[in-house]
XYZ file of C-alpha atoms in Angstrom:
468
model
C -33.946 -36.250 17.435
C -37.337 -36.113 18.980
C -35.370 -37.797 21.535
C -33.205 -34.506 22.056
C -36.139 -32.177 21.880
C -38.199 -33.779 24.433
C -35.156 -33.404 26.887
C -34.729 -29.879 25.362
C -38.238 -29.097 26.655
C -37.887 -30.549 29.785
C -34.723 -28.911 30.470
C -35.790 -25.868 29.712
C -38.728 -26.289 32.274
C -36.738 -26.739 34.712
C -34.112 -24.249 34.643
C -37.202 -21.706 34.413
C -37.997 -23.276 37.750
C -34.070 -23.625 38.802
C -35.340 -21.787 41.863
C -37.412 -24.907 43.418
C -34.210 -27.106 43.214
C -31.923 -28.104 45.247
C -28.107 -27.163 44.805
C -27.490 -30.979 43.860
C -30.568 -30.724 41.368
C -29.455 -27.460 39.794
C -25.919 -28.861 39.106
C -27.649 -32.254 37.090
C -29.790 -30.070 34.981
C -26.814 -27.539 33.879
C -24.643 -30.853 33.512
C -27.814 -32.111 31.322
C -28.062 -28.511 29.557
C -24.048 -28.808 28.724
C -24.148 -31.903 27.237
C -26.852 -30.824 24.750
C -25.374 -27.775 24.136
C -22.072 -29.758 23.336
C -23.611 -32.160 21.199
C -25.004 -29.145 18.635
C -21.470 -27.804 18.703
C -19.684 -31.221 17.517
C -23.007 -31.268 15.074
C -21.547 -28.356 13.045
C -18.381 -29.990 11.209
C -14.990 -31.304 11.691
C -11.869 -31.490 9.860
C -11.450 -33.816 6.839
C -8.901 -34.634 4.352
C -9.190 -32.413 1.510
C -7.779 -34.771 -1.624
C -7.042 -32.811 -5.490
C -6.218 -35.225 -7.647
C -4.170 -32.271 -8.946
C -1.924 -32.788 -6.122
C 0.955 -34.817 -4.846
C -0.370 -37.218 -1.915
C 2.000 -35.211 -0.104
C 0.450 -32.150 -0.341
C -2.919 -33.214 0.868
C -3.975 -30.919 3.805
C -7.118 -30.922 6.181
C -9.384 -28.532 5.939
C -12.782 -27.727 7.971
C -16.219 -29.325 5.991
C -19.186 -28.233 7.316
C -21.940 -31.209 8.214
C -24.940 -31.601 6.737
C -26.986 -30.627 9.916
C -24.476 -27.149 10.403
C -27.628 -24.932 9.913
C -29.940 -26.465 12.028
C -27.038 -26.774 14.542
C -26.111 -23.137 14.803
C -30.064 -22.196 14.810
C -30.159 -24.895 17.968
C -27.147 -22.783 19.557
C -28.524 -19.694 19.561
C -31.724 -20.690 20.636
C -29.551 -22.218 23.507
C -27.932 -18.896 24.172
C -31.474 -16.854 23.861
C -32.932 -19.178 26.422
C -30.076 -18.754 28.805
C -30.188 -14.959 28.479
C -32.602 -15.467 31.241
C -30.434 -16.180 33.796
C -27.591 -14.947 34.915
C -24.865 -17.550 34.792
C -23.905 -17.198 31.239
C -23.766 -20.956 31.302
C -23.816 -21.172 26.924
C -21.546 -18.284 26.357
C -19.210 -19.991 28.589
C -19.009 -23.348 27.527
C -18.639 -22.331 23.820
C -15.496 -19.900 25.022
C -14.386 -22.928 26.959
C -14.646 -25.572 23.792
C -13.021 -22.475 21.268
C -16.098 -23.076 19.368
C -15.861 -19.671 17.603
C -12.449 -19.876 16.511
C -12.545 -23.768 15.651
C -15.859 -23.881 14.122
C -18.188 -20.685 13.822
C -15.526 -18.409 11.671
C -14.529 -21.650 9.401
C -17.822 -22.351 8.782
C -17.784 -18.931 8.059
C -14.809 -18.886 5.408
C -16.149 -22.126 4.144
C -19.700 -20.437 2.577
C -18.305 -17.634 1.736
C -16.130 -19.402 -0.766
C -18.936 -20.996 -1.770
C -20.728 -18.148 -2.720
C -18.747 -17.488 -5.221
C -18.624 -20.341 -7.240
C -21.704 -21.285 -9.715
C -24.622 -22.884 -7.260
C -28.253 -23.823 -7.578
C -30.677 -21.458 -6.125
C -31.338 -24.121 -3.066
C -27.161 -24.113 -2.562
C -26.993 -20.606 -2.801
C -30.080 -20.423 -0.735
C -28.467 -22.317 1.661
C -25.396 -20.975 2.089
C -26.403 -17.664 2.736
C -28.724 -18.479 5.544
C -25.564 -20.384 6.761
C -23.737 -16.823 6.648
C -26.185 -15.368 8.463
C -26.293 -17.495 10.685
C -22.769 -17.690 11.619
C -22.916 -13.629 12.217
C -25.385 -13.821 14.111
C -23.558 -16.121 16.691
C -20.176 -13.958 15.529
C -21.979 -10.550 17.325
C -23.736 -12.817 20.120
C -20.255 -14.198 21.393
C -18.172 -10.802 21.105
C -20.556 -8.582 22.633
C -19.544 -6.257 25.151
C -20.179 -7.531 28.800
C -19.141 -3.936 30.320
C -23.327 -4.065 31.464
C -22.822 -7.434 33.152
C -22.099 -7.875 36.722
C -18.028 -7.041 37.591
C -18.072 -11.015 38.372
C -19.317 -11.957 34.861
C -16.669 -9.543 33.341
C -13.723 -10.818 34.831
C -14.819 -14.361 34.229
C -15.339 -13.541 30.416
C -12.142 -11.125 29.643
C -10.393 -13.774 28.517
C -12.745 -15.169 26.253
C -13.439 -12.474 24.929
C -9.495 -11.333 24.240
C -9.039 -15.088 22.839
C -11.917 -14.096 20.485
C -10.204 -10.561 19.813
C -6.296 -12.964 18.529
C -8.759 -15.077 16.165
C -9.897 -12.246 14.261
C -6.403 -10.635 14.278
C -5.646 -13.439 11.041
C -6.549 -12.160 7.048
C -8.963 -14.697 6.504
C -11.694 -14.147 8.953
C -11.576 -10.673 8.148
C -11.119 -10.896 4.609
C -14.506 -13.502 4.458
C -16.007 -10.188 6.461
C -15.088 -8.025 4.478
C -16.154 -10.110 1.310
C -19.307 -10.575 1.850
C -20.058 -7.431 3.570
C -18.891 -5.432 0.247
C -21.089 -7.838 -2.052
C -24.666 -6.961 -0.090
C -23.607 -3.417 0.441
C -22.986 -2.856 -3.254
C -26.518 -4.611 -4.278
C -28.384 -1.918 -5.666
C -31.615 -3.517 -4.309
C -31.138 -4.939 -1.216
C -33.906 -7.273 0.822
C -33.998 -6.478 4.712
C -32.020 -9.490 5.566
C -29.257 -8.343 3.074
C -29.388 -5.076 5.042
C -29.092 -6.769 8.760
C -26.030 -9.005 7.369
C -24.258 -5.863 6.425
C -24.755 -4.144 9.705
C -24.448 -7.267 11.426
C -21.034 -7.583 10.077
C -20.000 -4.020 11.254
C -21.547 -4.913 14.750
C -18.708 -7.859 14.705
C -15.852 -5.244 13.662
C -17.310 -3.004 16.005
C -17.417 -5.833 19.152
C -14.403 -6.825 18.319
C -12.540 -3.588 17.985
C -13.616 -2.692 21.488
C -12.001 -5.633 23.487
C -9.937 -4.127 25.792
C -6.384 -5.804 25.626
C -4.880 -5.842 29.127
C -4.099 -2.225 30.079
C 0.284 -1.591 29.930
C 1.538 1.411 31.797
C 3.872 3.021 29.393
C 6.131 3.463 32.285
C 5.827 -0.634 32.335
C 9.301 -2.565 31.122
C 9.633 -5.667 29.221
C 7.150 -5.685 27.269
C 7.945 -8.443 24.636
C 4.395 -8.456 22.041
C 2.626 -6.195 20.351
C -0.695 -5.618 21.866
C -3.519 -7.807 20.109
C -5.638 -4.539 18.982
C -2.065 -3.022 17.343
C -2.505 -6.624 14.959
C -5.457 -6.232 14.559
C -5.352 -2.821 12.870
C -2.819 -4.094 10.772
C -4.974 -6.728 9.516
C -7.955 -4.400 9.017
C -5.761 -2.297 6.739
C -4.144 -4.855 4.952
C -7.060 -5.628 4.035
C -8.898 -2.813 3.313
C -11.391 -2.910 5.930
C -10.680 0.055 7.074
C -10.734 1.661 3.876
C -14.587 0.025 3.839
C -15.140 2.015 6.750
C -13.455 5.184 5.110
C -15.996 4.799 2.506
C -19.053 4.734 4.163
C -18.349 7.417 6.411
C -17.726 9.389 3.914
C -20.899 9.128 2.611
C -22.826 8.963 5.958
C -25.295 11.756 5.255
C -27.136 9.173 2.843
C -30.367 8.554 4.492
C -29.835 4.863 3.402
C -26.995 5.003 5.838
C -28.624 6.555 8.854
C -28.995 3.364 10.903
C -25.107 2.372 9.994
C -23.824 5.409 11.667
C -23.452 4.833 15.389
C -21.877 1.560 14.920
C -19.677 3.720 12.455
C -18.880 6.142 15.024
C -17.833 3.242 17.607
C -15.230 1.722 15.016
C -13.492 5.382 14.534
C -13.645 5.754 18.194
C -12.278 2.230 18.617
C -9.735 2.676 16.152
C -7.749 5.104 17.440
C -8.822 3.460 21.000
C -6.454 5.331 24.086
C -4.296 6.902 21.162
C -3.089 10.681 22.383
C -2.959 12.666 19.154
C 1.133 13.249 20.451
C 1.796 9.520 19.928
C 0.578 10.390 16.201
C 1.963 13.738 15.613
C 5.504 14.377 17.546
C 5.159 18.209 18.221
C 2.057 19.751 18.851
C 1.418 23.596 17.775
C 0.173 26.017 20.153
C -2.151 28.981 19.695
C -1.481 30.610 23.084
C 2.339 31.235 23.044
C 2.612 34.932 21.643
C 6.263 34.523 21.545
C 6.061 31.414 18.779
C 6.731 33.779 15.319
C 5.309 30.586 13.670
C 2.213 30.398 15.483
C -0.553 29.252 13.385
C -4.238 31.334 13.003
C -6.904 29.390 14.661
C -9.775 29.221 12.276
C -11.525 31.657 13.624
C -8.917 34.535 13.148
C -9.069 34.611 9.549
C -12.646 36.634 10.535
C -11.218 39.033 12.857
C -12.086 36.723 15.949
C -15.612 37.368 15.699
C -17.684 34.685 16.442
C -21.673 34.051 15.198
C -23.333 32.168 18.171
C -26.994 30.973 17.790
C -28.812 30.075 21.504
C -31.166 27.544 19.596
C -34.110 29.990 19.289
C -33.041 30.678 15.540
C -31.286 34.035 17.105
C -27.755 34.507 15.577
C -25.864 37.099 17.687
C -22.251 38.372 16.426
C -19.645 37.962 19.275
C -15.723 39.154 19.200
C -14.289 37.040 22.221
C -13.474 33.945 22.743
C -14.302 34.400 26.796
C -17.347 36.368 25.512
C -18.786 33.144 23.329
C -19.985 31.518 26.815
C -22.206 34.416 27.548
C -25.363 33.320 25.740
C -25.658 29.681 27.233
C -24.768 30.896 30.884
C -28.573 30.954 31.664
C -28.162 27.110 30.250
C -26.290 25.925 33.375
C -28.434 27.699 35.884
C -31.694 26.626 34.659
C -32.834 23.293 32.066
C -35.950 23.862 29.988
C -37.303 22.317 26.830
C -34.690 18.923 27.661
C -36.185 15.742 27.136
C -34.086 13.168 29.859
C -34.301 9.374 29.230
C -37.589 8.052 30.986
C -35.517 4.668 31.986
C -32.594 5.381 34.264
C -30.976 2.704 32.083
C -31.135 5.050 29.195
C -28.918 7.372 30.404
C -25.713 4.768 30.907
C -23.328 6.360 28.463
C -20.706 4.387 26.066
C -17.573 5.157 27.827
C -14.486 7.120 27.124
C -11.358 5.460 28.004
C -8.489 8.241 29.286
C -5.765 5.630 30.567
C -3.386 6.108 27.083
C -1.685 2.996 26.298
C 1.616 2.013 24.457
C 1.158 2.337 20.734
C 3.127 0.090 18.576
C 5.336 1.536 15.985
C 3.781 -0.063 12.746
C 0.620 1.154 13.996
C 1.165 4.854 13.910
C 1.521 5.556 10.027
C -1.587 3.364 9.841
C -3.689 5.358 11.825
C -1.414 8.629 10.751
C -3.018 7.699 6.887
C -6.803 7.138 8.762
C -7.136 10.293 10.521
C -5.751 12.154 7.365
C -8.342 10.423 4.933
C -10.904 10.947 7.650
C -10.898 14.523 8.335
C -9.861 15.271 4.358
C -13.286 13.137 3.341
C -15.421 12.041 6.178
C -14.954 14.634 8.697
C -17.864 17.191 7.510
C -20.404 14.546 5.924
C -20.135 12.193 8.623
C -20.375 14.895 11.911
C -23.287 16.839 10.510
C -24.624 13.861 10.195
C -23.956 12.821 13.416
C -25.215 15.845 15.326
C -28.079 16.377 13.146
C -29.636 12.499 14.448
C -28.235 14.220 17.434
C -30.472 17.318 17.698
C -33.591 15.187 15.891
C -33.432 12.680 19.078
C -33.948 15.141 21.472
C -32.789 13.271 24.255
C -29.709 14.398 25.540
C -28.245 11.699 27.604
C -28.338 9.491 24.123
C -25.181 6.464 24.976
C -24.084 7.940 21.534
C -23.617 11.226 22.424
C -20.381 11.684 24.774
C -18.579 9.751 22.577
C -19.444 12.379 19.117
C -18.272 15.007 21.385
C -14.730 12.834 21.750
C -14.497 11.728 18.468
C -15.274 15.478 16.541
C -12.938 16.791 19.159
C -10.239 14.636 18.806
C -9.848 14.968 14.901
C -10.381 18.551 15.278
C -7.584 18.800 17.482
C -5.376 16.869 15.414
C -6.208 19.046 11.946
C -4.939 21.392 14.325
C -1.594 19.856 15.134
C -1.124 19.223 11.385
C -0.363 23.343 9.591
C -1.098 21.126 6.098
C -4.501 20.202 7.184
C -6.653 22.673 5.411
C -9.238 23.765 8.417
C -12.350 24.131 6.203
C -12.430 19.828 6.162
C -13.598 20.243 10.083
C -16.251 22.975 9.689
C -19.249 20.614 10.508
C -18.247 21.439 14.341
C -17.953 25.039 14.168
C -22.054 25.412 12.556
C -23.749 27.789 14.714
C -26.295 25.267 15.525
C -23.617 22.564 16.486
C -22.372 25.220 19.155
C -25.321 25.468 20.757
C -26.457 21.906 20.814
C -22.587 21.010 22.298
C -23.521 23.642 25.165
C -26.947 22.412 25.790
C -25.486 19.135 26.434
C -23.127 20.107 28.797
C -25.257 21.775 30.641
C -27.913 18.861 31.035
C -24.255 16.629 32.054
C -23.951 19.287 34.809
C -27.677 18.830 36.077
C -27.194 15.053 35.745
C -23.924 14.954 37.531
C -22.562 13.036 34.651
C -18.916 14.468 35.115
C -17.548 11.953 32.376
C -19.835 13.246 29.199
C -19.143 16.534 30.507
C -15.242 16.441 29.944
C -16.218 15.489 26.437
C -18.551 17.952 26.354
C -15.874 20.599 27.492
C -12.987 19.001 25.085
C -15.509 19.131 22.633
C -16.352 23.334 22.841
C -12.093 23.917 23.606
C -11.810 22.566 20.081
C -14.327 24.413 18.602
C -13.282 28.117 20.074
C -9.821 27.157 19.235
């Protein structure tokens, strides 16, 4: 062992140094670095013959036993993937994709503790097997994290990882171990800070997982002979109940206890219903501008005589009794920016994108997400979006990565409460509070400054929803 760690060291040195080598050099020491890395990864366990003497002989199965030095393995890896953060290879990240070390150890080391939790242990056992479970998500939200900031290179070399990654968790028990042990810690009454980063550690997985782009189908394309990986993967998440886990915390998202759960929240929803048109939910769409339709629906705002109550964000609330004439007050906005606080970093102000390329939705995926968008906008709609805006207008900053995507996501289940004449339009009021308005408009008028055309289509889908 001290073996290891002096070459560890040494290693380390050098690839701090990589620059002063030669090509031949550089390739030894990332051959040296490999081999370590693979040793910790055949450290961590390996399959056994599970006997019961229960059981027929015949019956006898394998099944994945974690070593004695597991812990102290996965602590070595990410160390290993920390230190190569530094450089720009991605040299860890790739050999653990390439050796299928999340699917064939991480998650059933995962599984395995989580079982174990749940049996009678000693306080060392337990002790241990939860630092094992943290562990393991840890290295779970490490290996599934986005690379959409990486170099184009480094994303095209990693899609397929990453998608490989996306099929594993498509499978009950990964997701039900998840979903186990995330419901435990939540539901402690008392919970210690490392209880707390578990539980949003486990919705960072969900959420890096959820946002794996399957390859993009043009419906016009022919032949296509699977479901799409994300389509299983909802089906798993509501078989489940994970998504109903979701359900529930939005719903309650205006708990302060909550507050640092919510943008990870907003993500899944978004994620969920990821390049979904609300007409591949909801067959016909209702229109409110056809004077001919003798069916035609009242928008929200006609049950007050159209009249509108606007407030400019100086705590003046002026009546106003057309929907052209609610712009009025915030043209001065897109002529002139005061009082805006921009991000100091230009990094800051790269947004989360919004996908527009629709895709083909499978068939037992639409009364799943049919059931989600009803039970969001019935329960979670209000709580969760003046929630939402309300961090929103605290932050001050308007070109927050957060931010385009509220305007999409309040948007798009407005417009489908809409679509639906059942949907009772008082669940979707959080977007239609004066102050909401105002901060929507104030935001799409720093977009226009910024030349961030993207956020501003939000922006604008966001305040067609609202006057609607």
């Amino acid at each position: 062992m001290d073996y290891l760690q002096a070459e560890e060291e040494g290693l380390h040195h050098h690839l701090l140094a990589e620059e002063q080598l030669t090509d031949e050099q550089l390739s030894e020491e990332i051959e040296r670095f490999r081999r370590i890395v693979l040793s910790a990864c055949s450290s961590l366990g390996n399959l056994q013959l599970v006997t019961d003497s229960a059981q027929d002989l015949t019956e006898r199965k394998m099944e994945y036993v974690p070593s004695e030095d597991c812990l102290a393995s996965l602590k070595d890896i990410k160390r290993y993937i920390q230190e190569d953060e530094q450089g720009e290879g991605k040299w860890v990240l790739r050999w653990l994709g390439e050796c299928n070390t999340l699917q064939n150890d991480i998650i059933p080391i995962f599984i395995y503790y989580t079982r174990q939790l749940k049996n009678q242990l000693s306080d060392h056992d337990h002790d241990r097997a939860l630092k094992t479970i943290m562990m393991c998500v840890e290295l779970l939200v490490f290996l599934t994290w986005s690379m959409d900031s990486e170099p184009e290179e480094v994303k095209v070399r990693f899609i397929r990882v990453l998608r490989s990654y996306k099929r594993a968790f498509a499978s009950s028990p990964a997701v039900f171990s998840l979903l186990s042990i995330a419901v435990m810690y939540f539901r402690k009454p008392h919970k210690s800070d490392k209880e707390a980063l578990l539980v949003k550690g486990i919705l960072y997985v969900f959420r890096n997982v959820l946002a794996i782009p399957d390859p993009l189908v043009s419906p016009t394309s022919k032949g296509m002979s699977q479901v799409e990986v994300h389509d299983a993967l909802i089906a798993v998440l509501d078989k489940e109940l994970v998504i109903d886990f979701f359900l529930t915390l939005a719903s309650s998202a205006d708990d302060k206890q909550l507050k640092d759960l919510r943008p990870t929240l907003l993500d899944i929803v978004y994620y969920l219903f990821y390049r979904v048109p609300v007409s591949a939910l909801f067959d016909q769409q209702m229109t409110w501008f056809n004077a001919d339709n003798g069916s035609k629906r009242f928008g929200r705002h006609n049950n007050f005589g159209g009249v509108y109550a606007v407030s400019t964000g100086d705590s003046t609330i002026m009546p106003v009794f057309n929907a052209k004439e609610v712009l009025h007050p915030f043209a001065n906005m897109f002529k002139k920016r005061q009082n805006v606080r921009k991000p100091k970093d230009p990094s800051e102000a790269s947004v989360a994108p919004v996908d527009r390329e629709w895709r083909i939705l499978d068939p037992s995926s639409v009364p799943i997400l049919r059931r989600v968008a009803a039970v969001f906008i019935d329960s979670c709609f209000n709580p969760f979006m003046s929630a939402m805006f309300e961090d929103a207008r605290t932050s001050g900053t308007v070109m927050d990565a957060s931010t385009p995507r509220l305007l999409y996501v309040a948007a798009y289940f407005v417009d489908i409460s809409l679509t639906n004449p059942a949907v009772d339009l008082g669940c979707t009021s959080a977007l239609v509070q004066t102050h909401v308005f105002g901060l929507v408009m104030r935001n799409a008028s720093a977009f226009v400054e910024m030349r961030e055309w993207m956020p501003l289509e939000q922006a604008m889908y966001c305040t067609q929803q609202i006057l609607l």
